[in-house]
mmCIF file of C-alpha atoms in Angstrom:
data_model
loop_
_atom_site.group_PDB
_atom_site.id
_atom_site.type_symbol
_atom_site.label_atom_id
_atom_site.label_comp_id
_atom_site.label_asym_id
_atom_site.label_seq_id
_atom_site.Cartn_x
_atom_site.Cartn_y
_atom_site.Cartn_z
ATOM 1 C CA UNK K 1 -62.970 -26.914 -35.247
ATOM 2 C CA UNK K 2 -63.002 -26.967 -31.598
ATOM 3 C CA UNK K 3 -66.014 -25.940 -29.952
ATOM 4 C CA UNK K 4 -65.271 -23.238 -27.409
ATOM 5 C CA UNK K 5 -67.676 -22.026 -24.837
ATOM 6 C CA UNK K 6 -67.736 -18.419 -25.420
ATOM 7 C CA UNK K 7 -69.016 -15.915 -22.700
ATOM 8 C CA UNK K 8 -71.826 -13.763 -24.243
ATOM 9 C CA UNK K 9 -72.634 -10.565 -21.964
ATOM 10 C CA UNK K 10 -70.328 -7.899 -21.891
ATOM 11 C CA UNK K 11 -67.523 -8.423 -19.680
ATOM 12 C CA UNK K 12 -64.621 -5.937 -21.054
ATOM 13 C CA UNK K 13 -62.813 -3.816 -18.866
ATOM 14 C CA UNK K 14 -63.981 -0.399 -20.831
ATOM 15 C CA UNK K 15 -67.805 0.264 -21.696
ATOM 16 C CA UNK K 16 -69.132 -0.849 -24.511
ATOM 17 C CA UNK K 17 -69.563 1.606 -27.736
ATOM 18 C CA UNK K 18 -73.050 2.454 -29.003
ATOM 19 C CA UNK K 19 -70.998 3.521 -32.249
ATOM 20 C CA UNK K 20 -70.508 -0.260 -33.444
ATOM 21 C CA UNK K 21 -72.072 -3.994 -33.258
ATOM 22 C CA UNK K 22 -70.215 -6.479 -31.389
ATOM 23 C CA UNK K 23 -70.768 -9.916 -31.604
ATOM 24 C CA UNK K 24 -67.989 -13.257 -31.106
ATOM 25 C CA UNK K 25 -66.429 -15.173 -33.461
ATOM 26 C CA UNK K 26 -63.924 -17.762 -33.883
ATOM 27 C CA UNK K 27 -61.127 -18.930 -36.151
ATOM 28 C CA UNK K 28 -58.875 -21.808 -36.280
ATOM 29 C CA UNK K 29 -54.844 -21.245 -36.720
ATOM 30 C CA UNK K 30 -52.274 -23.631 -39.232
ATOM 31 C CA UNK K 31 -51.612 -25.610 -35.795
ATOM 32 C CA UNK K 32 -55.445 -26.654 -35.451
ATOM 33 C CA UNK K 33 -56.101 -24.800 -32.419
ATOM 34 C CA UNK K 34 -59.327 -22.441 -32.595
ATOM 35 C CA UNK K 35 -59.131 -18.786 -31.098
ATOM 36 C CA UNK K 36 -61.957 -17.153 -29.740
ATOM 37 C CA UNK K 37 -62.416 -13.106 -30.980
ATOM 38 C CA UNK K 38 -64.361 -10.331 -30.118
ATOM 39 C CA UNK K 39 -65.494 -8.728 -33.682
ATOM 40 C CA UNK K 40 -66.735 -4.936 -33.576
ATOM 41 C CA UNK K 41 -68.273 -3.551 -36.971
ATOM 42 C CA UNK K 42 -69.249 0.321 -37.889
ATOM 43 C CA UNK K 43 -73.044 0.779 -37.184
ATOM 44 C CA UNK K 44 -75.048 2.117 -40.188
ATOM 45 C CA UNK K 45 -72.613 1.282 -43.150
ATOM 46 C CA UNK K 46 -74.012 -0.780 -45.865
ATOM 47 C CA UNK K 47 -74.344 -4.327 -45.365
ATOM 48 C CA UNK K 48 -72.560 -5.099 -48.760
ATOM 49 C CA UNK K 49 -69.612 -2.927 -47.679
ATOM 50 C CA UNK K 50 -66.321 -4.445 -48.047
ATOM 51 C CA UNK K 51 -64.129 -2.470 -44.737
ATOM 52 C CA UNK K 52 -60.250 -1.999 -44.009
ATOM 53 C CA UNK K 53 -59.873 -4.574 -41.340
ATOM 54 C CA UNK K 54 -57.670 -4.899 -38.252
ATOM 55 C CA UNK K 55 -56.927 -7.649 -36.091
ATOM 56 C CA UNK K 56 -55.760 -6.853 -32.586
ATOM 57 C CA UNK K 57 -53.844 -8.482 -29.526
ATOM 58 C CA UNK K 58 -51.525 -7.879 -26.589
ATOM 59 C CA UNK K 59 -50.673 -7.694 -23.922
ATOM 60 C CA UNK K 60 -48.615 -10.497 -23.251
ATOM 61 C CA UNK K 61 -50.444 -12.432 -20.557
ATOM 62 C CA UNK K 62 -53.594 -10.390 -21.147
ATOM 63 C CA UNK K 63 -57.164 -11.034 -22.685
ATOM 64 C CA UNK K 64 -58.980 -9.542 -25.382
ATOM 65 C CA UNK K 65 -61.670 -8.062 -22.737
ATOM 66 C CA UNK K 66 -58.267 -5.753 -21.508
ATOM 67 C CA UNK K 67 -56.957 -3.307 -23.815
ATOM 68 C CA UNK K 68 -57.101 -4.998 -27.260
ATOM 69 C CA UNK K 69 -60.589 -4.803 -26.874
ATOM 70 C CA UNK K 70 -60.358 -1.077 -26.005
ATOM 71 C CA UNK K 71 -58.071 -0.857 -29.245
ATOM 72 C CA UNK K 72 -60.304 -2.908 -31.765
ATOM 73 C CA UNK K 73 -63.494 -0.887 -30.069
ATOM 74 C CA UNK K 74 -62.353 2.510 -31.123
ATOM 75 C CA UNK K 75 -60.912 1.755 -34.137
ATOM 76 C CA UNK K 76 -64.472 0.383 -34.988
ATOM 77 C CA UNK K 77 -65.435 3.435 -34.215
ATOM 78 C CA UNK K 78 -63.392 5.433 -36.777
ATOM 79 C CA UNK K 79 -64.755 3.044 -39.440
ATOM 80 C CA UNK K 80 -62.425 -0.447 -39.763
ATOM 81 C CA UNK K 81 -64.179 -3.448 -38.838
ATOM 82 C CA UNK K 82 -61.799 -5.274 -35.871
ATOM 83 C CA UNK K 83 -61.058 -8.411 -33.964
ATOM 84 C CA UNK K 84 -59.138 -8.785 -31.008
ATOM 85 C CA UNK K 85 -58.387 -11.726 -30.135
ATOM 86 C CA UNK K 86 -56.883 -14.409 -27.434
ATOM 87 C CA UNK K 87 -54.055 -16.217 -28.122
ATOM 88 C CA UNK K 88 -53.243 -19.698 -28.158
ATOM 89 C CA UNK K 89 -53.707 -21.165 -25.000
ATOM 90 C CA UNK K 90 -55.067 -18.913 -23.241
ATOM 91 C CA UNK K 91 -58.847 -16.874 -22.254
ATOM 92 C CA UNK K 92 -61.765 -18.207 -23.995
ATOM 93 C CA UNK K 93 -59.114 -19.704 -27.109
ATOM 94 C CA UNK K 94 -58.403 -23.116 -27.226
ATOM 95 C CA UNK K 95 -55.666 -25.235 -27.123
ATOM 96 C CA UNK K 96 -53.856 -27.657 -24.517
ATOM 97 C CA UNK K 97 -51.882 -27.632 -22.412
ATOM 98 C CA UNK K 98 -53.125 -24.081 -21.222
ATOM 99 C CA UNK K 99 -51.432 -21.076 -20.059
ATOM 100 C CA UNK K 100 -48.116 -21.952 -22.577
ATOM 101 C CA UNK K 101 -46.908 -19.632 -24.979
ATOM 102 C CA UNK K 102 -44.689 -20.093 -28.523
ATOM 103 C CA UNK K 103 -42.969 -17.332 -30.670
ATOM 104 C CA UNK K 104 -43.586 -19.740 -33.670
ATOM 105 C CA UNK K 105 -47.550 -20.391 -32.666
ATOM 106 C CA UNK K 106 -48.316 -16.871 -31.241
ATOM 107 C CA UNK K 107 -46.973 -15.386 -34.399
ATOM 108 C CA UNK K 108 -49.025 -17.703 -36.451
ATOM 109 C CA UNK K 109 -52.343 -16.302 -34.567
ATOM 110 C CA UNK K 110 -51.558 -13.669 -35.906
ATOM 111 C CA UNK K 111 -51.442 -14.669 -40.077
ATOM 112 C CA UNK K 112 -54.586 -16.813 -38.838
ATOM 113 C CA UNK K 113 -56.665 -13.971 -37.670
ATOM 114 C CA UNK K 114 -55.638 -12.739 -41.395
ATOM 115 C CA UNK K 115 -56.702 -15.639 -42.992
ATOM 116 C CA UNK K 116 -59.922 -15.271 -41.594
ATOM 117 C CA UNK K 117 -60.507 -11.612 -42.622
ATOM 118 C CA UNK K 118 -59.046 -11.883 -46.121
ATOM 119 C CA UNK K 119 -62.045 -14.252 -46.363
ATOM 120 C CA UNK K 120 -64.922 -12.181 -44.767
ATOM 121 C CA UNK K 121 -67.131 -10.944 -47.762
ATOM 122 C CA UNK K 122 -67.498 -7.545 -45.995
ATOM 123 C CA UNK K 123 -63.770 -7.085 -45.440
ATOM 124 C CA UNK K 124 -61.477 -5.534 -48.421
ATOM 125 C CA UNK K 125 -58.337 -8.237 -48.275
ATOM 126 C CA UNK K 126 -55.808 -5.642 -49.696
ATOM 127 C CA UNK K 127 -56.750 -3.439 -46.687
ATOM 128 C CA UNK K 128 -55.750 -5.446 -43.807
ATOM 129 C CA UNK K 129 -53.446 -4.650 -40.879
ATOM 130 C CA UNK K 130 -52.376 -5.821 -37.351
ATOM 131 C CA UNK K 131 -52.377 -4.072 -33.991
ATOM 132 C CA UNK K 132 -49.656 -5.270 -31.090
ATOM 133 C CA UNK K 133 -49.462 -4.263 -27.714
ATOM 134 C CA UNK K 134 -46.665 -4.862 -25.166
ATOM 135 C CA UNK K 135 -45.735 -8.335 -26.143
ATOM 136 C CA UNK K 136 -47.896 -8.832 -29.121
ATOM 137 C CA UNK K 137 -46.291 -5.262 -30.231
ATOM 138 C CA UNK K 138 -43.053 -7.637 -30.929
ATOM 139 C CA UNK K 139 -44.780 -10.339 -32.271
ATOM 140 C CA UNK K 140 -46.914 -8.231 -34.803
ATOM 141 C CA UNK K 141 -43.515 -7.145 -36.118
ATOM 142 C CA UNK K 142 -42.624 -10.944 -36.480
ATOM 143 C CA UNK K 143 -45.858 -11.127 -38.572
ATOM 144 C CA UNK K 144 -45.334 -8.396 -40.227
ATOM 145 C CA UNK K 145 -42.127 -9.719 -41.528
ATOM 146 C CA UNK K 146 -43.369 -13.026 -42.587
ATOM 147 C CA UNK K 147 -46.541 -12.138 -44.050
ATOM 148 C CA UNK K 148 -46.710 -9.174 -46.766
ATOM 149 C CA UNK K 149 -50.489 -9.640 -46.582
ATOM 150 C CA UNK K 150 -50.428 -7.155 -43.537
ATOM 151 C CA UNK K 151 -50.619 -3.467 -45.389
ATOM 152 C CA UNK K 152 -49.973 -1.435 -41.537
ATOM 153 C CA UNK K 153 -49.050 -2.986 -38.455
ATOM 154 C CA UNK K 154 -48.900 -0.618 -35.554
ATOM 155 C CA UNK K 155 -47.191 -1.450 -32.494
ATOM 156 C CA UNK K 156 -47.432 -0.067 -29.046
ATOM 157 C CA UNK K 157 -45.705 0.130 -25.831
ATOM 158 C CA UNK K 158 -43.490 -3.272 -27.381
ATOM 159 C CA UNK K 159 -41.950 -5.701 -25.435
ATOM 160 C CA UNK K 160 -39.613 -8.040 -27.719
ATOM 161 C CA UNK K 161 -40.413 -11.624 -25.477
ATOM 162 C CA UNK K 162 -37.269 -13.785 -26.594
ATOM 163 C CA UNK K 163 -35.151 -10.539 -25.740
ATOM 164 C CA UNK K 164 -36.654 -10.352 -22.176
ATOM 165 C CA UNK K 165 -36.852 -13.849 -21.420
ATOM 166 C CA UNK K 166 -33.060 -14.886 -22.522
ATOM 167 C CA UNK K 167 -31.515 -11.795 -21.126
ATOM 168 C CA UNK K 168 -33.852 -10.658 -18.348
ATOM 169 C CA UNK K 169 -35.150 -6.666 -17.854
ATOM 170 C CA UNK K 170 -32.775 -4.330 -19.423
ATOM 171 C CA UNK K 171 -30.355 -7.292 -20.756
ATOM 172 C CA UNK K 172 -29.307 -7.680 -16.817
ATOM 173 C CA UNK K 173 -29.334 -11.528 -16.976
ATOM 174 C CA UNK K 174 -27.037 -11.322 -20.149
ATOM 175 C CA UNK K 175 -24.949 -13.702 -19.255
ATOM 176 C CA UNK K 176 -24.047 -17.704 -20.245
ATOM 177 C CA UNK K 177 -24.350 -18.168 -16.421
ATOM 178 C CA UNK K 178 -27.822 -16.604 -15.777
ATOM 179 C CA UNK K 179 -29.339 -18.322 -18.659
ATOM 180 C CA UNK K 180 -27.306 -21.727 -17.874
ATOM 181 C CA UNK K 181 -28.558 -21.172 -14.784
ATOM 182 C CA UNK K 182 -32.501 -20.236 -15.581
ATOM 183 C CA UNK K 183 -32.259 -23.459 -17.872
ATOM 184 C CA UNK K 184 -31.288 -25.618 -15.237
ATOM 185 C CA UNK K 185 -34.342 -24.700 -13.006
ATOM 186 C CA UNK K 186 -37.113 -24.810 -15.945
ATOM 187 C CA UNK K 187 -35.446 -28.589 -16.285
ATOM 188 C CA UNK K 188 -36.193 -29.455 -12.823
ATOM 189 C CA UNK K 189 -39.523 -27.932 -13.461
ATOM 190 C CA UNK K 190 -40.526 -30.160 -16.629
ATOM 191 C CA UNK K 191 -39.432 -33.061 -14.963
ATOM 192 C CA UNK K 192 -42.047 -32.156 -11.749
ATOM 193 C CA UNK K 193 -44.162 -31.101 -14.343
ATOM 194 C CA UNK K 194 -44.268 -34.727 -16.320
ATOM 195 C CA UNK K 195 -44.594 -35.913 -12.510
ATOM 196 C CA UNK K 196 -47.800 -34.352 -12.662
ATOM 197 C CA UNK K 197 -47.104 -31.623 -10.504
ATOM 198 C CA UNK K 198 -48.289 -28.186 -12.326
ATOM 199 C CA UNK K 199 -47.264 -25.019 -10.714
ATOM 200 C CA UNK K 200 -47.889 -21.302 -12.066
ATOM 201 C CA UNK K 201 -45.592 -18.531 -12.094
ATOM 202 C CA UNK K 202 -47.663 -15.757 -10.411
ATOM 203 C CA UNK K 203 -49.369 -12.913 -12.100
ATOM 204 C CA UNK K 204 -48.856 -9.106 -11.062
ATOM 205 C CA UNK K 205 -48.314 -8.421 -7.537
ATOM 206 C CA UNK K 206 -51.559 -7.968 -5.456
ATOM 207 C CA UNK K 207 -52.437 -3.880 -5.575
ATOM 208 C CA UNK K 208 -50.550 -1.459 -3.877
ATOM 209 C CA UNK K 209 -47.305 -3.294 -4.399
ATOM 210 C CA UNK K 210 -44.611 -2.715 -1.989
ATOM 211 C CA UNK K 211 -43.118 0.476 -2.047
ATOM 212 C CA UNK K 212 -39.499 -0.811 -2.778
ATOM 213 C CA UNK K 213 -40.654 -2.465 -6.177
ATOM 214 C CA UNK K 214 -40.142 -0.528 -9.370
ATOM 215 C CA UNK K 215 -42.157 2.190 -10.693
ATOM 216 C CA UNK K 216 -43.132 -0.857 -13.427
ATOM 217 C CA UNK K 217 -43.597 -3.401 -10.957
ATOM 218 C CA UNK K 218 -46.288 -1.058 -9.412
ATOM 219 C CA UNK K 219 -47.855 0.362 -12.674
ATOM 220 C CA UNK K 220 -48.484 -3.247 -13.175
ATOM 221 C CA UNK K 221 -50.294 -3.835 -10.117
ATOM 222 C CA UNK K 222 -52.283 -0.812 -10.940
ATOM 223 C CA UNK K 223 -53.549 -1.743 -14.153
ATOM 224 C CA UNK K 224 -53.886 -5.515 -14.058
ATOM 225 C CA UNK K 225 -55.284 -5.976 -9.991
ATOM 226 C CA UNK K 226 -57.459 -3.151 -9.574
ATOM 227 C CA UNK K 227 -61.039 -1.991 -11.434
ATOM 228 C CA UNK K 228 -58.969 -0.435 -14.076
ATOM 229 C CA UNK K 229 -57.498 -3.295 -16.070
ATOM 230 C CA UNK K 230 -58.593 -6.590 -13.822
ATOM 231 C CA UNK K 231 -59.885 -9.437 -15.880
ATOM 232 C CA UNK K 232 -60.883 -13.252 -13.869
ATOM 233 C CA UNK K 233 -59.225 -14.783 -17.452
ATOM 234 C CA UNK K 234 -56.077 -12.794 -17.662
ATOM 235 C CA UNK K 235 -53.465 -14.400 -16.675
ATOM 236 C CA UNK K 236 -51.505 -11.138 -15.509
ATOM 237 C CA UNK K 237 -54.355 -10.265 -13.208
ATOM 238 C CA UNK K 238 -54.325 -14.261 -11.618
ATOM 239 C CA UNK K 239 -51.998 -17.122 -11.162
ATOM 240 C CA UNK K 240 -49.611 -16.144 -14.338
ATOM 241 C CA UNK K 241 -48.093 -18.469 -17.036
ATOM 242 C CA UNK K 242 -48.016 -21.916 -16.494
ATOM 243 C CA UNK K 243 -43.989 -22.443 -14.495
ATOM 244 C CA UNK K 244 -42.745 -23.670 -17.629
ATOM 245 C CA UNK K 245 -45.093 -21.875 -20.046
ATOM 246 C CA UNK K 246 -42.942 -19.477 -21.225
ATOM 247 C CA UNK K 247 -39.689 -21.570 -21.762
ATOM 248 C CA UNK K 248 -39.741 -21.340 -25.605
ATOM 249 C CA UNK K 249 -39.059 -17.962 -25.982
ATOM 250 C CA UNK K 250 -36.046 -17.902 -23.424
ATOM 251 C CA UNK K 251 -34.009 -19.857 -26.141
ATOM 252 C CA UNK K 252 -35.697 -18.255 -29.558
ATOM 253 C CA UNK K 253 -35.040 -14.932 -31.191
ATOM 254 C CA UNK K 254 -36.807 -12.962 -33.420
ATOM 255 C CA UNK K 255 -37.302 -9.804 -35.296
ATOM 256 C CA UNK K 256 -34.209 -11.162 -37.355
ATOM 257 C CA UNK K 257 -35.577 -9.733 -40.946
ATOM 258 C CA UNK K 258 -37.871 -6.821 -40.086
ATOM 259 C CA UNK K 259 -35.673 -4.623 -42.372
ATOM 260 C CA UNK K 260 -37.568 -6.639 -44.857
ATOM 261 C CA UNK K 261 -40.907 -5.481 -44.081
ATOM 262 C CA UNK K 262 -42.097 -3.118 -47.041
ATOM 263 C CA UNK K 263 -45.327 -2.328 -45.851
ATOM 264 C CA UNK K 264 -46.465 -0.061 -43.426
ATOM 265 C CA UNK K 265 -44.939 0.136 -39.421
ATOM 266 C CA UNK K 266 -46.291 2.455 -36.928
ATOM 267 C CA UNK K 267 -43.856 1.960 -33.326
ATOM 268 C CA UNK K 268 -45.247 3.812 -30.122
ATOM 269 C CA UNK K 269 -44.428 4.112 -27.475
ATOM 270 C CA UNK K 270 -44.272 6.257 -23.683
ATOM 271 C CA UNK K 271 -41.493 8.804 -22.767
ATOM 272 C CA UNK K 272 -41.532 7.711 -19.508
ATOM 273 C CA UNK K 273 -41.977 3.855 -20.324
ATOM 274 C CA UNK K 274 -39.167 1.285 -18.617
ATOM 275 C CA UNK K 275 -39.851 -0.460 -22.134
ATOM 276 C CA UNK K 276 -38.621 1.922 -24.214
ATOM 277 C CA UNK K 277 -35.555 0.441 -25.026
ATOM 278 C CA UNK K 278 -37.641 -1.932 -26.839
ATOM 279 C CA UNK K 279 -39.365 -0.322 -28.922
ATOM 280 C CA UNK K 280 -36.091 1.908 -29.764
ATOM 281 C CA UNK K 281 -34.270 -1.056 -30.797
ATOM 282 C CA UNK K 282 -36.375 -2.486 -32.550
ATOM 283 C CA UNK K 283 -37.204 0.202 -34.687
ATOM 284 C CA UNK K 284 -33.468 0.514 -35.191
ATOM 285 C CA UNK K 285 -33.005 -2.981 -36.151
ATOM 286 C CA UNK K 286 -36.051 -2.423 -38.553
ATOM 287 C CA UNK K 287 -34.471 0.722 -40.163
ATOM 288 C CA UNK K 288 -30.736 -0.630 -40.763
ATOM 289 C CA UNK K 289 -30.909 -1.783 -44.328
ATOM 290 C CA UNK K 290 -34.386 -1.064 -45.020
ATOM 291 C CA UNK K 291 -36.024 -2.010 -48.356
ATOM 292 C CA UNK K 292 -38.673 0.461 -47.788
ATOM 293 C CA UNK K 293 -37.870 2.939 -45.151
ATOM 294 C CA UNK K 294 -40.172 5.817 -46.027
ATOM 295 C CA UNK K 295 -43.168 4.166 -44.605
ATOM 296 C CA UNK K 296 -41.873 3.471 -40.963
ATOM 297 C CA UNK K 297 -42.183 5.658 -37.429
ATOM 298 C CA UNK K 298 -40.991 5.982 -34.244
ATOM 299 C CA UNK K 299 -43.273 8.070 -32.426
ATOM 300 C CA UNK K 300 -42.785 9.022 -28.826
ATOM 301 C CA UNK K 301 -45.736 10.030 -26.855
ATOM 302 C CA UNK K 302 -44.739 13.033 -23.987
ATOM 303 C CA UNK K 303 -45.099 11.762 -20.673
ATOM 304 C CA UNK K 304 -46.855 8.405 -20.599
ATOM 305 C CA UNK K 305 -45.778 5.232 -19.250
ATOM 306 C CA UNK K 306 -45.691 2.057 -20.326
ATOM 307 C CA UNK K 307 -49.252 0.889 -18.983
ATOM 308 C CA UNK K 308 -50.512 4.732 -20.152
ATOM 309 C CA UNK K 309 -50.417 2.982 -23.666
ATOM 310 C CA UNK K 310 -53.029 -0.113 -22.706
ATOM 311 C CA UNK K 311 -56.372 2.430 -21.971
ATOM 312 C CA UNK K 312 -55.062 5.876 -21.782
ATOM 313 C CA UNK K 313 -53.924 5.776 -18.040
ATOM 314 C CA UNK K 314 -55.217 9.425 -16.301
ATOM 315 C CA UNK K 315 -53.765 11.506 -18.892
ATOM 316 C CA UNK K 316 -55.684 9.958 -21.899
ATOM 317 C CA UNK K 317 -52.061 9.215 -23.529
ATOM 318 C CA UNK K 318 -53.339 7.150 -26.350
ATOM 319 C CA UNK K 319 -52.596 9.267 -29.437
ATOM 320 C CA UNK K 320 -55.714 8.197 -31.502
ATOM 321 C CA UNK K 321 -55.586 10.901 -33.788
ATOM 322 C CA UNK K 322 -51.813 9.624 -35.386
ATOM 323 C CA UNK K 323 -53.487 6.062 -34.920
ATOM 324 C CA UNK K 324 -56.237 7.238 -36.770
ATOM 325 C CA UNK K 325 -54.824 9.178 -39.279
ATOM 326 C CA UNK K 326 -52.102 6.559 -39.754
ATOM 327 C CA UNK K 327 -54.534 3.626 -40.841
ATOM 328 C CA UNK K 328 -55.856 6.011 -42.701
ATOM 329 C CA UNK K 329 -53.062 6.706 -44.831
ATOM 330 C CA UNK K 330 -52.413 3.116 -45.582
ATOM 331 C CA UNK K 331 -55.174 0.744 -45.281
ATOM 332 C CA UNK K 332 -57.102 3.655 -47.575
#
């Protein structure tokens, strides 16, 4: 396994719980590559205890010090032992080259961080389920529909990546010539690249954006470059995804057999979120044909935005008690 050099002290963007134990771990994926993971545990439960368990990731671009650590804290908290994790390639995980992401590899993280709780000796195995934010809320779903080992998979304020990157915000760049045309420059940009000329895409803009951006563009900037949400190893805070790191997801599509899922789905997401069309679809997508549609929700929280859903924004929009009581239902 690859030996990571894992920052110790507390560096999260939230404070940390006096509810649970923290401590890092790590776990290698099918593709070799070892992830790094923040693990939070229930204080005062028996040490011979065998927990629900929940692994946790997301946002796309983020690190597990952002929200997922936020997610996998409190839900510590109401008794499940948690990781969240980084993903391949990216904060304190391994892998080369960095800053790249893969539909097929980031949904494998995923079933990995399974693997590694199924084989905890404090973790029940038939009591495990997945938590996805933003990005990762589309690939969880992917999981989900690939590996019946995940009981509940919730999924918040969901971004589906191969949607967005082949057909731009709001399917805009749906088009043969946009995406001929997007091809043609992440060509030019392997071939400098190969050349040995690496370039990033830029994170968020620098807080306050300009006042002509979109609300999104802006919320963003909020979350990701101020106090709030900044993180030195998120990539949505800094220099972004590598120019090219990205490119595999502008010609793959997924969330092809999610209808197939017959465990557990929780989708969330903000009334007021540009995303939303997201996480509508996909739930739609999920619910045509079904095998087990009694055990799947769309909820809609009043009011909140799309970055409301990563730590609560000012209105504290996270709607723990349906997470809560959710889990609780079916990881019981």
């Amino acid at each position: 396994m690859e030996q990571l050099n894992l920052t110790q002290e507390w560096d999260k963007t939230f404070p940390q719980s006096d509810k649970v134990d923290h401590e890092k771990i790590t776990f290698e994926n099918l593709y070799g590559i070892t992830l790094a993971a923040d693990l939070y545990r229930p204080k005062d439960v028996p040490a011979d205890a065998r927990l629900a368990a929940l692994a946790v990731s997301g946002p796309f671009g983020a690190v597990k010090e952002q929200a997922s650590g936020l997610y996998a804290q409190h839900l510590a908290e109401a008794g499940y032992l948690t990781i969240a994790f980084d993903p391949s390639f990216t904060g304190e995980s391994g892998g080369a080259a960095r800053y790249n992401a893969s539909p097929d590899i980031n949904t494998e993280d995923f079933m990995a961080a399974v693997d590694y709780l199924s084989n905890r000796a404090d973790v029940d195995a038939d009591r495990i389920g997945i938590v996805g934010i933003c990005g990762w809320g589309g690939i969880a779903l992917n999981a989900a529909a690939a590996d019946p080992r995940i009981k509940a998979t919730l999924v918040s304020t969901m971004y589906d990546m191969t949607r967005i990157n082949g057909n731009g915000y709001f399917d805009a760049d749906d088009a043969a010539d946009k995406r001929i045309a997007a091809r043609k420059a992440l060509a030019a940009a392997r071939t400098s690249e190969y050349a040995g000329e690496h370039k990033r895409a830029g994170g968020c803009l620098d807080y306050p954006a300009p006042a002509d951006t979109p609300d999104f563009v802006q919320q963003y900037s909020a979350y990701y470059k101020t106090s709030r949400g900044y993180h030195p190893r998120s990539l949505n805070s800094n220099e972004g995804w590598n120019v090219t790191g990205t490119i595999a997801y502008a010609n793959a599509r997924f969330l092809c057999y999610t209808n197939e899922i017959e465990n557990a789905v929780l989708v969330i997401h903000g009334e007021k979120a540009h995303s939303l069309y997201f996480g509508k679809d996909a739930f739609a997508d999920m619910m045509d044909g079904s095998v087990n549609p009694d055990n799947k929700e769309l909820y809609i929280v009043p009011g909140a935005t799309h970055c409301d859903l990563y730590d609560g924004g000012e209105g504290d929009f996270i709607p723990w008690d349906k997470i809560e009581s959710y889990f609780a239902q079916y990881l019981a």
